[in-house]
PDB file of C-alpha atoms in Angstrom:
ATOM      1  CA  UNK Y 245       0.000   0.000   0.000  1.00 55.00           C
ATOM      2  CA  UNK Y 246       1.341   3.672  -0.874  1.00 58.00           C
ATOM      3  CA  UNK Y 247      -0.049   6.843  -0.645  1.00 57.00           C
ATOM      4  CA  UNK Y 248       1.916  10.009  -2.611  1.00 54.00           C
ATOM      5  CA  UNK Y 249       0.742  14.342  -1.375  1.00 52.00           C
ATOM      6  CA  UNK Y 250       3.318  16.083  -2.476  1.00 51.00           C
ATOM      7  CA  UNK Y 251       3.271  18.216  -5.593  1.00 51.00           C
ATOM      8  CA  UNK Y 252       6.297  18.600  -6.334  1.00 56.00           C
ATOM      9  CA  UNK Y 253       7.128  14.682  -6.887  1.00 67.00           C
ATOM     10  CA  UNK Y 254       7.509  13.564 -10.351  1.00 77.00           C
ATOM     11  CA  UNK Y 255       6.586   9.871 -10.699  1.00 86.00           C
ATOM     12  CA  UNK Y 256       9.188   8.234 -12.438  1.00 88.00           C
ATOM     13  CA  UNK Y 257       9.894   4.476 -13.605  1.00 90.00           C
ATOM     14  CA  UNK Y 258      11.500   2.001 -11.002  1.00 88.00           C
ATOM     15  CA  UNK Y 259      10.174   4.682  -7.838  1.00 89.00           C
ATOM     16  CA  UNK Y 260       7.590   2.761  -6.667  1.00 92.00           C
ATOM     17  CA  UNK Y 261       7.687  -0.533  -5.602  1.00 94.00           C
ATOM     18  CA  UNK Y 262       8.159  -3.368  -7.758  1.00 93.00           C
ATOM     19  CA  UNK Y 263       5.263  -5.636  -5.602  1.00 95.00           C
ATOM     20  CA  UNK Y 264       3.214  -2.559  -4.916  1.00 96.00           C
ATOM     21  CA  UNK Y 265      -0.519  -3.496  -4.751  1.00 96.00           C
ATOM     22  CA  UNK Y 266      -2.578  -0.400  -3.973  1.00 97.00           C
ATOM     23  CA  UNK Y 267      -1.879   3.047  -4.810  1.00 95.00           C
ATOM     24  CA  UNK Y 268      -3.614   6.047  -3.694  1.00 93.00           C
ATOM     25  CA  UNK Y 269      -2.727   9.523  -5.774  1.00 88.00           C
ATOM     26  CA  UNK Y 270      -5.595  11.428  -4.562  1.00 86.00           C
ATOM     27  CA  UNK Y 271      -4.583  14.713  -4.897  1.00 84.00           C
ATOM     28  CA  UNK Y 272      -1.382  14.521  -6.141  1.00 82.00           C
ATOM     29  CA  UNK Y 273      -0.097  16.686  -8.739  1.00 80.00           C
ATOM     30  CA  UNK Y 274       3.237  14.924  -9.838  1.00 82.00           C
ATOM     31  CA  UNK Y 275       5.198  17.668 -10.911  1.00 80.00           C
ATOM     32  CA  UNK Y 276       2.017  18.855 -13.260  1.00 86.00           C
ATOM     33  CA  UNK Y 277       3.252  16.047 -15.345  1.00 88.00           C
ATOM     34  CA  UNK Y 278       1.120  13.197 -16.762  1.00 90.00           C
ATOM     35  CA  UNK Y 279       1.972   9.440 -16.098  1.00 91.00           C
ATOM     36  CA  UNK Y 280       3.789   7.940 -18.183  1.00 92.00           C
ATOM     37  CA  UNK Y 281       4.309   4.109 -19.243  1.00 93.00           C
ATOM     38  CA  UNK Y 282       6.614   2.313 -16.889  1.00 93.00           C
ATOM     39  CA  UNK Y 283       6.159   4.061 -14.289  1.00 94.00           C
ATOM     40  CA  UNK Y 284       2.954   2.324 -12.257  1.00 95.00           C
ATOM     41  CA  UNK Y 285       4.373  -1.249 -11.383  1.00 95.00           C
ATOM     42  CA  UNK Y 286       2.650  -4.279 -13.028  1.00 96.00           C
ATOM     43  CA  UNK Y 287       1.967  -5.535  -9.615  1.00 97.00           C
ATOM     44  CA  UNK Y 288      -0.242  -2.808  -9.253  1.00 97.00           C
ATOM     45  CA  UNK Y 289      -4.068  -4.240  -8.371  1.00 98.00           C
ATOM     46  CA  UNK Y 290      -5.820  -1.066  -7.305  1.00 98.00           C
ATOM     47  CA  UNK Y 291      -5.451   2.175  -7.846  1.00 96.00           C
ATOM     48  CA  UNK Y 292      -7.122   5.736  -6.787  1.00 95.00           C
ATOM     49  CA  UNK Y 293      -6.466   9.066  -8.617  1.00 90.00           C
ATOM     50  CA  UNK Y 294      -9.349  11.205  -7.167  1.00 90.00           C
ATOM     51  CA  UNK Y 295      -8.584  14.361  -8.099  1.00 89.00           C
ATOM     52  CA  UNK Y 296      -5.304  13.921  -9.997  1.00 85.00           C
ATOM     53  CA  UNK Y 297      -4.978  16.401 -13.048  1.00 83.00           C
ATOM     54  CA  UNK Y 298      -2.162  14.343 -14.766  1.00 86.00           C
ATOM     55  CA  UNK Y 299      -0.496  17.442 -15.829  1.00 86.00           C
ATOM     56  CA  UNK Y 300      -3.743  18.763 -17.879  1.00 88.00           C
ATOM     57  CA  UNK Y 301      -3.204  15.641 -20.334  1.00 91.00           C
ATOM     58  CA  UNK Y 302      -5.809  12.595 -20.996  1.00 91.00           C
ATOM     59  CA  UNK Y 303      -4.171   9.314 -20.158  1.00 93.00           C
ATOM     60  CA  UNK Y 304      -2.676   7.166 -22.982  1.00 94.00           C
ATOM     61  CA  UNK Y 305      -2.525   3.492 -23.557  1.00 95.00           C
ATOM     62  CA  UNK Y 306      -0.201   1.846 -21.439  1.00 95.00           C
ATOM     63  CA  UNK Y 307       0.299   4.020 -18.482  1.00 96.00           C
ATOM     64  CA  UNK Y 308      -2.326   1.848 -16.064  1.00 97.00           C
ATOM     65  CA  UNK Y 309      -1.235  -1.261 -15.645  1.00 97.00           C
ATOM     66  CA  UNK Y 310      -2.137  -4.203 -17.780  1.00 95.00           C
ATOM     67  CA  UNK Y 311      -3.531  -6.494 -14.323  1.00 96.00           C
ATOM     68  CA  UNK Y 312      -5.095  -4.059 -12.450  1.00 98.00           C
ATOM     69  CA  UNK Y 313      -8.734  -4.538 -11.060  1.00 98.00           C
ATOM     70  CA  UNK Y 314     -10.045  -1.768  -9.530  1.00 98.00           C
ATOM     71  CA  UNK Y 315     -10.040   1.710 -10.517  1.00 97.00           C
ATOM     72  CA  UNK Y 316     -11.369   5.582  -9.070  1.00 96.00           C
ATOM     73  CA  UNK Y 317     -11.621   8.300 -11.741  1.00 92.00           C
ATOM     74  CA  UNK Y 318     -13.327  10.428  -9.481  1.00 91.00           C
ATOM     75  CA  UNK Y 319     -13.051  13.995 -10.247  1.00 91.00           C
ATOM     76  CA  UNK Y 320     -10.450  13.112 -12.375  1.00 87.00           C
ATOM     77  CA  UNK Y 321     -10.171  15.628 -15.344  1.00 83.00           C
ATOM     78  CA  UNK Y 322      -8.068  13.575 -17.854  1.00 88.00           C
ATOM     79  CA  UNK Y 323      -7.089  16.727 -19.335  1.00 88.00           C
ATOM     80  CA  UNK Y 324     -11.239  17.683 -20.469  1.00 89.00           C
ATOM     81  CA  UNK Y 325     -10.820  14.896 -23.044  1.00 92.00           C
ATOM     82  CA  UNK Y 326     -12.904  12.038 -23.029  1.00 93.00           C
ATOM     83  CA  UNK Y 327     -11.843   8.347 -22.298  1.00 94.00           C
ATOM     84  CA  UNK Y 328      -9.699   6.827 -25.230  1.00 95.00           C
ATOM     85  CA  UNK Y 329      -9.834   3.037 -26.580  1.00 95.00           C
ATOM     86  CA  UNK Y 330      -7.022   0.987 -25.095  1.00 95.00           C
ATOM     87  CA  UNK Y 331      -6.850   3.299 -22.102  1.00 97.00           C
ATOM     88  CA  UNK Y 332      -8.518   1.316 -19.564  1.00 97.00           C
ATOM     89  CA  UNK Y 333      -6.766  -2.175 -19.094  1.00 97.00           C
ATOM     90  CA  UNK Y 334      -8.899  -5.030 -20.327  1.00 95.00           C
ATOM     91  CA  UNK Y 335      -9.083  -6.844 -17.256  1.00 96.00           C
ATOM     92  CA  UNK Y 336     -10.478  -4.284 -15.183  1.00 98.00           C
ATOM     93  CA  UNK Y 337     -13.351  -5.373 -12.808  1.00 98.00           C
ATOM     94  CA  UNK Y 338     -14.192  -2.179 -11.126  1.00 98.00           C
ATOM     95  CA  UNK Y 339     -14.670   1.250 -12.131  1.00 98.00           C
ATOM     96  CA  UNK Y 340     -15.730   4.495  -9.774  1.00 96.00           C
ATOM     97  CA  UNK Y 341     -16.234   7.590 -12.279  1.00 93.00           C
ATOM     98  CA  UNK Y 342     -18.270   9.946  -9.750  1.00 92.00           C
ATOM     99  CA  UNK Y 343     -18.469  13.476 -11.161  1.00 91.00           C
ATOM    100  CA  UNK Y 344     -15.928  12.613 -13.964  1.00 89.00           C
ATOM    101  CA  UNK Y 345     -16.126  14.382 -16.572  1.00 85.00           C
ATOM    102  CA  UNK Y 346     -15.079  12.624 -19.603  1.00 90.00           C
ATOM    103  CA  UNK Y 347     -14.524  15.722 -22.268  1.00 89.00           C
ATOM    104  CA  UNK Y 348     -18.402  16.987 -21.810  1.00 90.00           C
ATOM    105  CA  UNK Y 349     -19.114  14.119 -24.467  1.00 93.00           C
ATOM    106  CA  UNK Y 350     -21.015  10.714 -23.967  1.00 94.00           C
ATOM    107  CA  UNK Y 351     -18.973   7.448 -23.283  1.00 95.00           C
ATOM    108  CA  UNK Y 352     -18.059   5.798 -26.764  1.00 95.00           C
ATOM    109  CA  UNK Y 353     -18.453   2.049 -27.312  1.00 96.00           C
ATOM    110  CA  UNK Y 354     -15.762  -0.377 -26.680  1.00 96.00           C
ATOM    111  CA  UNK Y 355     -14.086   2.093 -24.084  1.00 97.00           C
ATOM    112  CA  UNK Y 356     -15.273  -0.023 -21.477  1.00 98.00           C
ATOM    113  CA  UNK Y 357     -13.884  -2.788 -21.327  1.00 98.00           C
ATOM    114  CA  UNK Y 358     -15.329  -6.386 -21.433  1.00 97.00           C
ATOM    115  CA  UNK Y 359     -13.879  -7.752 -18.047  1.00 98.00           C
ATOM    116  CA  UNK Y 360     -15.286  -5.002 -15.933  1.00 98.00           C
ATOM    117  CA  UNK Y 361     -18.139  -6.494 -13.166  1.00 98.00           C
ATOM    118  CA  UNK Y 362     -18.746  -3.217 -11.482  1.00 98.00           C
ATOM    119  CA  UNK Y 363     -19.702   0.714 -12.736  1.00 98.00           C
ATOM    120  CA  UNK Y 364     -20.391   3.393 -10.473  1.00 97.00           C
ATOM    121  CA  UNK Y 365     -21.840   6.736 -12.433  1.00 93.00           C
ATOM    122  CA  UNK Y 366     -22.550   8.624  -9.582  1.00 91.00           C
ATOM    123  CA  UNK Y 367     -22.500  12.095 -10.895  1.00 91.00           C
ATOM    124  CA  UNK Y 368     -21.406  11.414 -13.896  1.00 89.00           C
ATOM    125  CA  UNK Y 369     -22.302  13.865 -16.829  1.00 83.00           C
ATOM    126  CA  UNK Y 370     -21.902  11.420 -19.964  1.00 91.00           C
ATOM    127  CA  UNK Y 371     -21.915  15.219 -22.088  1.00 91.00           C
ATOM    128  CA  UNK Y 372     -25.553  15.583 -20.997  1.00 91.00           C
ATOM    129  CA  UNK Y 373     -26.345  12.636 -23.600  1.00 94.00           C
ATOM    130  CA  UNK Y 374     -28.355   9.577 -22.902  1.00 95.00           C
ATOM    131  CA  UNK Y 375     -26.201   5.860 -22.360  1.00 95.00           C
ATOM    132  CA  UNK Y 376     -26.125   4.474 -25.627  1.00 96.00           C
ATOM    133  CA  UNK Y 377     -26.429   0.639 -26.832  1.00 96.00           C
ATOM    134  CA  UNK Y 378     -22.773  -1.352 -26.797  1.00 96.00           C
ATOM    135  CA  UNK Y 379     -21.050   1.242 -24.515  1.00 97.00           C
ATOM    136  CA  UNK Y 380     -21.981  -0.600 -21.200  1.00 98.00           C
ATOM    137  CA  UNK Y 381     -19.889  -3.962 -21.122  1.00 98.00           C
ATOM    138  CA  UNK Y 382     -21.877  -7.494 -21.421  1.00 97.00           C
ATOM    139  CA  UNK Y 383     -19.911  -8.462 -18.674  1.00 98.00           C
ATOM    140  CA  UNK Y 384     -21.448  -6.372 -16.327  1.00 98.00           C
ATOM    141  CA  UNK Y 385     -23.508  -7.341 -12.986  1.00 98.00           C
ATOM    142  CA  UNK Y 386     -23.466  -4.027 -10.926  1.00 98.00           C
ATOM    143  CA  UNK Y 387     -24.261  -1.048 -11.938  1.00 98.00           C
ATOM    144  CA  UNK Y 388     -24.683   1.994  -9.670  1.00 97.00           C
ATOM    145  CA  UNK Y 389     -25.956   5.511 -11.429  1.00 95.00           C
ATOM    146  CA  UNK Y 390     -26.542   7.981  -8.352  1.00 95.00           C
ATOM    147  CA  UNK Y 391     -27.451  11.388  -9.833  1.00 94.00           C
ATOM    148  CA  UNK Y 392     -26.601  10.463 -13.269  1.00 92.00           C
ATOM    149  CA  UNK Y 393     -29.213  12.642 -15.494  1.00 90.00           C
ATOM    150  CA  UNK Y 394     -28.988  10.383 -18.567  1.00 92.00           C
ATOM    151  CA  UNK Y 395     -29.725  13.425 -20.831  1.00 92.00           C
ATOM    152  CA  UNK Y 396     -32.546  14.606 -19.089  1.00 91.00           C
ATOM    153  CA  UNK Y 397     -34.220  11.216 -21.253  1.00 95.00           C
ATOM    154  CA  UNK Y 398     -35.807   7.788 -20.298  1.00 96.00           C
ATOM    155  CA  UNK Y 399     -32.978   4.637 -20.990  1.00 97.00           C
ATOM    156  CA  UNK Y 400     -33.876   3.190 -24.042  1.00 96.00           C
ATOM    157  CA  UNK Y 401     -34.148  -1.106 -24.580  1.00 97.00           C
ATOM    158  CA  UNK Y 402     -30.848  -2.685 -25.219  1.00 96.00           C
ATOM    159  CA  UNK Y 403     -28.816  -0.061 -23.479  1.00 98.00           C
ATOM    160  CA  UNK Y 404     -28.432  -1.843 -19.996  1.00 98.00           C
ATOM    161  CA  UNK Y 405     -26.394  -5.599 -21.082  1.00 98.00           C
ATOM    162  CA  UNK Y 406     -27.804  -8.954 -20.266  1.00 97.00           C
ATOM    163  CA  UNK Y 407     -25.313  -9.642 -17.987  1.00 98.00           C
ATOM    164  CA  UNK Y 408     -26.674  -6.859 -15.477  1.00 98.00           C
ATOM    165  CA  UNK Y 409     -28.099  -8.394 -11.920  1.00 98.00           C
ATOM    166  CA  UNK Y 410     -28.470  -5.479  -9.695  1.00 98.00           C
ATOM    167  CA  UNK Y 411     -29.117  -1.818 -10.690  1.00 98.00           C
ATOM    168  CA  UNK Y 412     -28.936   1.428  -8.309  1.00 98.00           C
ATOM    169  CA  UNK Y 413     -31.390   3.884  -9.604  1.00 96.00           C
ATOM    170  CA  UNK Y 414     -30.820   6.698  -6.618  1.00 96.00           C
ATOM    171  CA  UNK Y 415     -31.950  10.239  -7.671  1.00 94.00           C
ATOM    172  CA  UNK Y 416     -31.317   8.819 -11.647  1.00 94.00           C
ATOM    173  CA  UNK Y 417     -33.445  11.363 -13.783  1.00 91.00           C
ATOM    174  CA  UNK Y 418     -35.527   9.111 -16.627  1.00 94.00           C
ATOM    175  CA  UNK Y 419     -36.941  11.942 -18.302  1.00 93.00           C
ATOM    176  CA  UNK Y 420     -39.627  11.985 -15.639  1.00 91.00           C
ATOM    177  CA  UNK Y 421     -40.769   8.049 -16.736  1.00 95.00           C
ATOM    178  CA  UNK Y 422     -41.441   5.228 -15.169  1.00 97.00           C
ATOM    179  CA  UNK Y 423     -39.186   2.557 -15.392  1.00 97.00           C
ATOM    180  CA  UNK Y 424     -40.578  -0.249 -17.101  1.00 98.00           C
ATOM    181  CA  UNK Y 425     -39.544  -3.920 -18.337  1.00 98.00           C
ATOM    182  CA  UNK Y 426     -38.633  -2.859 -21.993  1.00 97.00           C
ATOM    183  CA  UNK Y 427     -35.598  -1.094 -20.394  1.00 98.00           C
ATOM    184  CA  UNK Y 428     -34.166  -3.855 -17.977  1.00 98.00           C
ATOM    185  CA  UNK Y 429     -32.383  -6.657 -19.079  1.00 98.00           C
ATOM    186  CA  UNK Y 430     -34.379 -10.236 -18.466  1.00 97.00           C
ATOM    187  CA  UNK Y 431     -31.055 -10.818 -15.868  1.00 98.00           C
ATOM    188  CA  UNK Y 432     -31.697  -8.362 -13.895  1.00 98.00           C
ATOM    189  CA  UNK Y 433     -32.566  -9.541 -10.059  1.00 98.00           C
ATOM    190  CA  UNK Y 434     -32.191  -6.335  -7.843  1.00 98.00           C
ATOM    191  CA  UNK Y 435     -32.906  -2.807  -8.283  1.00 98.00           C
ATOM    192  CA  UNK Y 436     -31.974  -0.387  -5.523  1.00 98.00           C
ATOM    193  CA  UNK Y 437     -34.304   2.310  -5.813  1.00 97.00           C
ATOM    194  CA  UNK Y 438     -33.026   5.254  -2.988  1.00 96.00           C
ATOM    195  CA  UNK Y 439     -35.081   8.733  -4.139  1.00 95.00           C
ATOM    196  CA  UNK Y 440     -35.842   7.327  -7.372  1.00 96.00           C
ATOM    197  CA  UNK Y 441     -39.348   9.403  -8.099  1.00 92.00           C
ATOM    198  CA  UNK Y 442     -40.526   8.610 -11.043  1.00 94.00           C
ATOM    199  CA  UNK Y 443     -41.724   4.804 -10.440  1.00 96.00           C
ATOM    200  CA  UNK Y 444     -42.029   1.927 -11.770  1.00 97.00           C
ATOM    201  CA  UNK Y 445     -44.522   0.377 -14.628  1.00 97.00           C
ATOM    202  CA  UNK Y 446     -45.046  -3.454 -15.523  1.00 97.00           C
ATOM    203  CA  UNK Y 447     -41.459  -5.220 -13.708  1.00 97.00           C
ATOM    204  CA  UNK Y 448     -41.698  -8.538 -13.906  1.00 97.00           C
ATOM    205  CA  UNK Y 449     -41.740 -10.369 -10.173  1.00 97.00           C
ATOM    206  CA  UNK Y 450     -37.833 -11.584 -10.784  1.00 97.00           C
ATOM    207  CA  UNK Y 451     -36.642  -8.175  -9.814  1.00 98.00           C
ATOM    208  CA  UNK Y 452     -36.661  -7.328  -6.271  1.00 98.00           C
ATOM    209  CA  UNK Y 453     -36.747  -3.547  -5.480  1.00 98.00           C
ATOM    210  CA  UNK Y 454     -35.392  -2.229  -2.587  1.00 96.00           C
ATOM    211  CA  UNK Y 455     -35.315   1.506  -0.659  1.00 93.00           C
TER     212      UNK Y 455
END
């Protein structure tokens, strides 16, 4: 475990740890340079970079390590560019993006990548655009979308995979409609509903909802 605060430290290759597991750069500025490749070890399982500017630039292929699982992008600017394809390492299974940004424009397809289990969109902006079909992973279970506006529109069918079990719907803004079944996915078991106002029309009774 390592945590980095200072500023003025430039991350460079063969600083860190060669077994390093978990690294938290929350905050950090390092140097106002981006990462580059080689310099997060391969070891490297989880990693948190809340906050982290990255020197104004977006991240490029090959800086995050090739085995790491878990992932925070909160707040994270990635130079006001969105997410690129190869970025994100293809066997991530969890992904925070609270209030990220992502360029003001909608996550792409195939960004995501196909080994990724858990997504949480809490506050995220998505360019004020609705989800779109083949941008959420069909490996999917969990899905978590506090706050998330989807474009001020109801989801559409197809855009939520089949993989999808549980669903948090807190304060999500459907256009002002009712969830119904045409939206879910037939393998979805559990929606968590929080402040959710705008209901629910038709579910089938496989899905348990919950406050």
């Amino acid at each position: 475990m390592s945590e980095f605060g200072h500023d003025d430290q430039d991350l460079r290759p063969d600083v860190l740890p060669s077994a390093l597991f978990y690294l938290n750069l929350k905050n950090f500025r390092n140097g106002n340079k981006p990462l580059k490749p080689n310099v997060l070890p391969a070891s490297l399982e989880i990693l948190d970079v809340e906050n982290f500017t990255n020197g104004g630039r977006s991240l490029s292929p090959n800086v995050l390590p090739m085995d790491l699982k878990t992932l925070n992008l909160g707040n994270f600017t990635n130079g006001n560019q969105p997410l690129g394809l190869n970025v994100l390492p293809k066997f991530l299974n969890i992904l925070y993006m609270k209030n990220f940004q992502n360029g003001n424009q909608p996550l792409a397809p195939n960004v995501l990548p196909n080994s990724l289990k858990g997504l949480y969109l809490e506050e995220f902006q998505n360019g004020n655009q609705p989800l779109a079909q083949n941008v959420l992973p069909e490996s999917l279970k969990v899905l978590q979308m506090d706050n998330f506006r989807n474009g001020n529109q109801p989801l559409t069918p197809k855009v939520l995979p089949n993989s999808l079990v549980e669903l948090n719907l807190n304060n999500f803004k459907n256009g002002d409609q009712p969830i119904t079944a045409n939206m879910l996915p037939k393998s979805l078991k559990i929606i968590r509903a929080g402040y959710f106002r705008s209901g629910f029309e038709g579910l089938p009774s496989t899905i348990s909802i919950y406050p």
